[in-house]
Short mmCIF file of C-alpha atoms and ligand atoms in Angstrom, two decimals:
data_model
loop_
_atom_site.label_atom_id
_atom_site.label_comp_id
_atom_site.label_asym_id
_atom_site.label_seq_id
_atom_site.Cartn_x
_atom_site.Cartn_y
_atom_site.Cartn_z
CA UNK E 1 65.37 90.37 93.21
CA UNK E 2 64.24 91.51 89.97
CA UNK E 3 60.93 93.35 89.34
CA UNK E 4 58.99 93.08 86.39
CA UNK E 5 57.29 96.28 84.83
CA UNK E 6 53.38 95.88 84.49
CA UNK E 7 52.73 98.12 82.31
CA UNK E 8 52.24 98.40 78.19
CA UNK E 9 52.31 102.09 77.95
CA UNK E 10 56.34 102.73 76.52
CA UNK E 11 56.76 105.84 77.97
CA UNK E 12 55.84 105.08 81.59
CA UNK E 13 57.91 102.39 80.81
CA UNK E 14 60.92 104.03 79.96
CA UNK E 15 60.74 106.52 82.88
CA UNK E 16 59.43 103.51 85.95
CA UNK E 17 62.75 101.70 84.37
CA UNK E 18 64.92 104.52 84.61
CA UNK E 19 63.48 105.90 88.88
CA UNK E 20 63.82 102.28 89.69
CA UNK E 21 67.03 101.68 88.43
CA UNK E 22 68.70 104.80 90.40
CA UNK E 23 67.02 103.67 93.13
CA UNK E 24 68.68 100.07 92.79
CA UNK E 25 65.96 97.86 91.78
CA UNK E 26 66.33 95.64 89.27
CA UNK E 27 63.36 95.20 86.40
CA UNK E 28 62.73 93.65 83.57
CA UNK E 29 59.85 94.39 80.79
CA UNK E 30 57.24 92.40 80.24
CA UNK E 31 58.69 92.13 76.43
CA UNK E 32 61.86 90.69 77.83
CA UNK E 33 59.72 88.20 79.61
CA UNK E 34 57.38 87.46 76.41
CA UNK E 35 54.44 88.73 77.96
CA UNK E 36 51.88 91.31 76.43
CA UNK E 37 48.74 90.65 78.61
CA UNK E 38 45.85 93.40 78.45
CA UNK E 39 44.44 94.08 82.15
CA UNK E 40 40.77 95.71 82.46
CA UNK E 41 40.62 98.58 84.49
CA UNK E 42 37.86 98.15 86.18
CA UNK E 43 38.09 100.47 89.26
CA UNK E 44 37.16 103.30 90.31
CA UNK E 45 40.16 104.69 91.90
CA UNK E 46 43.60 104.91 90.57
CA UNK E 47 44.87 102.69 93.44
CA UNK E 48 42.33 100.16 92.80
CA UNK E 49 43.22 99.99 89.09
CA UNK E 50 47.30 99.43 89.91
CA UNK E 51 46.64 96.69 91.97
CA UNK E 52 44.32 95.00 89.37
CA UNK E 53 47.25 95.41 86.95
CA UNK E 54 50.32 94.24 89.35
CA UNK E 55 47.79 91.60 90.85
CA UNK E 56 47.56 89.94 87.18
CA UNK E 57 51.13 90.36 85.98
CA UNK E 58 52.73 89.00 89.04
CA UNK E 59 50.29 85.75 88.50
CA UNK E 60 51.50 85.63 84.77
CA UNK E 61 55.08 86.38 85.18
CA UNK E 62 55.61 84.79 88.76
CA UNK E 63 57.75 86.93 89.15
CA UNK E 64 57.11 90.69 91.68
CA UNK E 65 55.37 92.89 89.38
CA UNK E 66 55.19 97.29 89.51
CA UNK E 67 52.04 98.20 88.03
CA UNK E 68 51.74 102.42 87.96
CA UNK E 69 48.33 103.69 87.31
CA UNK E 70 47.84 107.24 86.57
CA UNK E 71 46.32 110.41 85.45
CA UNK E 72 45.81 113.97 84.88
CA UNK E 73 42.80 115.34 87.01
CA UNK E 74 41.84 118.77 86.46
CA UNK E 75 39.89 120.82 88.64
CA UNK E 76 37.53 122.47 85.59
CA UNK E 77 36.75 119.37 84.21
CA UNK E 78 35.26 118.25 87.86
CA UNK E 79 38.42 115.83 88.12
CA UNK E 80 38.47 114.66 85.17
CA UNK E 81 39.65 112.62 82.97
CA UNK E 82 41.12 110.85 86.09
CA UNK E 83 41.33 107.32 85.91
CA UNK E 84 39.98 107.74 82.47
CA UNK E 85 43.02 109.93 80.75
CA UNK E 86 44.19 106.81 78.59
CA UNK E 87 40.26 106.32 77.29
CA UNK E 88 39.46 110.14 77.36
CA UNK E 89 37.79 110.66 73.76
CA UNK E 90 37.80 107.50 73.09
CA UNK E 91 39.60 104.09 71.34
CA UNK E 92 40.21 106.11 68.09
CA UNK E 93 42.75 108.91 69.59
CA UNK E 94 46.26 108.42 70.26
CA UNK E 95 48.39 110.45 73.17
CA UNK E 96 47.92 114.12 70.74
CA UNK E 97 44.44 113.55 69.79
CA UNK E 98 43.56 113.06 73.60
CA UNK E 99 45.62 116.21 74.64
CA UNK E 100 44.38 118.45 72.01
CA UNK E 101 40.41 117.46 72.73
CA UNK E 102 41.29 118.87 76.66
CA UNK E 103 42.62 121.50 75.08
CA UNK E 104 39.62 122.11 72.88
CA UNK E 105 37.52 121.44 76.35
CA UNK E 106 39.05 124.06 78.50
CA UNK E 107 38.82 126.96 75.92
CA UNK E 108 38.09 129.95 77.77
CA UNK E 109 38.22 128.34 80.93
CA UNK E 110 40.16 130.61 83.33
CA UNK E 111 40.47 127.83 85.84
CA UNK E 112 42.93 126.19 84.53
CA UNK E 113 44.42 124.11 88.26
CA UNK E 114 45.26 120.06 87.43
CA UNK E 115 46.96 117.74 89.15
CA UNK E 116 48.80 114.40 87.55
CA UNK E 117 48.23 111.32 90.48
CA UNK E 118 50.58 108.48 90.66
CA UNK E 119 49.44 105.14 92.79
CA UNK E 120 52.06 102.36 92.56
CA UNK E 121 51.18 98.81 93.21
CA UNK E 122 53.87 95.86 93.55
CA UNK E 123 52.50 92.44 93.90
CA UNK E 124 55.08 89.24 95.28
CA UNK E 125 54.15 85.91 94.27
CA UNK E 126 54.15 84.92 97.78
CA UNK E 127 50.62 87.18 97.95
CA UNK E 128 52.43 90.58 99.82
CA UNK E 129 51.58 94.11 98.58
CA UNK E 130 53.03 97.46 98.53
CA UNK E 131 51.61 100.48 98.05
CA UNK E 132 52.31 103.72 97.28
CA UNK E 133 51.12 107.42 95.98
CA UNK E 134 52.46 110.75 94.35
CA UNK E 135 50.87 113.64 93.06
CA UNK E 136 52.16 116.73 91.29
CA UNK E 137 50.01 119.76 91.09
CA UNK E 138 50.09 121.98 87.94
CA UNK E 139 47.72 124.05 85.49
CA UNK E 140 46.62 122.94 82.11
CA UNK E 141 48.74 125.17 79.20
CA UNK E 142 46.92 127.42 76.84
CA UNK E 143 48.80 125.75 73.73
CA UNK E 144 50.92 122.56 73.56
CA UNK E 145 54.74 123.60 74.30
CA UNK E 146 58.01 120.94 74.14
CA UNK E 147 58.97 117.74 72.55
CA UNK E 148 59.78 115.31 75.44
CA UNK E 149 57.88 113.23 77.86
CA UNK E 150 54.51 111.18 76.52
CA UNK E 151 51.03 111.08 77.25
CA UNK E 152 49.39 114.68 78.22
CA UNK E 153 53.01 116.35 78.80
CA UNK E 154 53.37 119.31 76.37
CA UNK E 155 50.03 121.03 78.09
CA UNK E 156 51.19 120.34 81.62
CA UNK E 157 52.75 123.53 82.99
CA UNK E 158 54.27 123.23 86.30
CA UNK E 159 54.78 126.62 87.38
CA UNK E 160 57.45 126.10 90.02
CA UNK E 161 59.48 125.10 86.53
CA UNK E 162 58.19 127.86 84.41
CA UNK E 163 57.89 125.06 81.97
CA UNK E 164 55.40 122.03 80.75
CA UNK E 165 56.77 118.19 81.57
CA UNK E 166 57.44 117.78 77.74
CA UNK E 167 60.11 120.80 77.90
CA UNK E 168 61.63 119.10 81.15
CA UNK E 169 64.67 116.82 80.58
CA UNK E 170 63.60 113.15 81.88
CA UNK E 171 65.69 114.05 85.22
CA UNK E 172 63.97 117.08 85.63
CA UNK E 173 60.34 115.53 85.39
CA UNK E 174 61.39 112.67 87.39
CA UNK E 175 62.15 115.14 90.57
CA UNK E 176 58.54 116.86 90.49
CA UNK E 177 56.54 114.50 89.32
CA UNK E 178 53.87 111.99 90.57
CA UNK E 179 55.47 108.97 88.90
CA UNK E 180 59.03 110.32 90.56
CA UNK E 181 57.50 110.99 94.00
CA UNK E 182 55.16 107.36 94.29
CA UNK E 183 58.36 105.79 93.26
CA UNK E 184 60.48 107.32 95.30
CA UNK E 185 57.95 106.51 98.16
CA UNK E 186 57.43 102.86 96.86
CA UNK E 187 61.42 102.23 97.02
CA UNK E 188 61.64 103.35 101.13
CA UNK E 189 58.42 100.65 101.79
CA UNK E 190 60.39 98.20 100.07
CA UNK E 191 63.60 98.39 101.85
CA UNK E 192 61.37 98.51 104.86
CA UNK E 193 59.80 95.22 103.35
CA UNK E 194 63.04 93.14 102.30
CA UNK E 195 64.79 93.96 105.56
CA UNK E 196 62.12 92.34 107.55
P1 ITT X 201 49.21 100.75 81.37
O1 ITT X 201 47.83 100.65 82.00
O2 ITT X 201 49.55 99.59 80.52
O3 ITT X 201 50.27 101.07 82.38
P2 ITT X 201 48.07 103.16 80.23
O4 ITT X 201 48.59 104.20 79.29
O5 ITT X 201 46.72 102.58 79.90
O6 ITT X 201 49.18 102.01 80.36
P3 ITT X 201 46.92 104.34 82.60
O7 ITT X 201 45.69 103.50 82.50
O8 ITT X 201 47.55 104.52 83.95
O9 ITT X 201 48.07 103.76 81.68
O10 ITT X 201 46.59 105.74 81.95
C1 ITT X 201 47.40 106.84 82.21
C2 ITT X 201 47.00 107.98 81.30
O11 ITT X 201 47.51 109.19 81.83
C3 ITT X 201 47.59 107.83 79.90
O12 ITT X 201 46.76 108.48 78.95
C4 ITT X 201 48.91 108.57 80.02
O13 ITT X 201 49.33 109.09 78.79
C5 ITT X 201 48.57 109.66 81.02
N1 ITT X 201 49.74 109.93 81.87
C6 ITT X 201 50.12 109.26 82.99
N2 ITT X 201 51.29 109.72 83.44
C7 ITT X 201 51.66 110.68 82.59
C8 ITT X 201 52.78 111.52 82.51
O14 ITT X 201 53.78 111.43 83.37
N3 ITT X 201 52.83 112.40 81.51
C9 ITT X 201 51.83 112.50 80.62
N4 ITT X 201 50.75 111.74 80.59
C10 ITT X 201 50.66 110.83 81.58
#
């Protein structure tokens, strides 16, 4: 059975392709499948906002869809940005522009406790859902440090690492984090699922 990925952000991409694929499901892209479809997200809760997105793919591509929604919640910013990290500051800023501004918003904050938060939705064309959820818990850096990863990595320091995601190898951040750990969760419910 083959999986399609419903997501347009290339780095989740790359790293939902790569968990699934050790874990022995097969996907394809949305690119490889000619689709580039633009999903509101209009809940309020990370779950809510997966299922919008694997709810709509799996209707376009007929085909089961994985839709990941996530986001870096930090405890100074009341939880925030949340399910609002890939608008926080705004259309006009890419993935550096959005780190750097919650950089510029926790200076000298000594709280610095985040977590990332993973919910995975996968939608069959028969109407049956899956669900799952990870969560990795960190502190925001003082300065951006590394070169890998995407998104908010180089200012996520996981101290059980010593290190931020962006100076993990992809292996490394795929053990710890919340993408790694809602897969890995999502890939036991569907074995559970399929044997039924
Ligand atoms: P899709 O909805 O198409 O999947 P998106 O980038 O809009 O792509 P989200 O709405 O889930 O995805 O937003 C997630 C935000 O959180 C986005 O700004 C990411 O860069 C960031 N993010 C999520 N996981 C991350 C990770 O592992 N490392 C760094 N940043 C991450």
């Amino acid at each position: 059975m083959k999986f399609v990925l419903a997501t347009r952000n290339a780095g989740k991409l790359r790293e939902m392709a790569h968990i699934l694929e050790a874990l022995g499901i097969e996907v394809v892209s949305p690119q490889d499948l000619g689709l580039d479809l633009e999903v509101e997200e209009t809940g309020e809760t990370f779950a809510e906002n997966a299922m919008l997105k694997a709810r709509a793919v799996c209707a376009a591509a007929r085909l089961p869809a994985i839709a990941d929604d996530s986001g870096l919640c930090v405890d100074a910013l009341n939880g925030g940005p949340g399910v609002y990290s890939a608008r926080y500051g705004g259309e006009g800023l890419d993935d550096t522009g959005r780190y750097r501004l919650l950089l510029n918003s926790m200076k000298g904050q000594t709280t610095r406790a985040a977590r990332f938060d993973c919910a995975i939705a996968c939608v069959f064309p028969n109407g049956d859902e899956l669900t799952a959820e990870g969560t990795c818990p960190g502190t925001i850096a003082f300065a951006p440090m590394g070169e890998g990863g995407f998104g908010y990595d180089p200012i996520f320091f996981v101290p059980e690492k010593a290190k931020t995601f962006s100076q993990l190898t992809e292996e490394e951040k795929a053990e710890i984090s919340h993408r790694g750990k809602a897969l890995e969760a999502f890939a036991e419910k569907l074995r559970t699922y399929l044997k039924k």
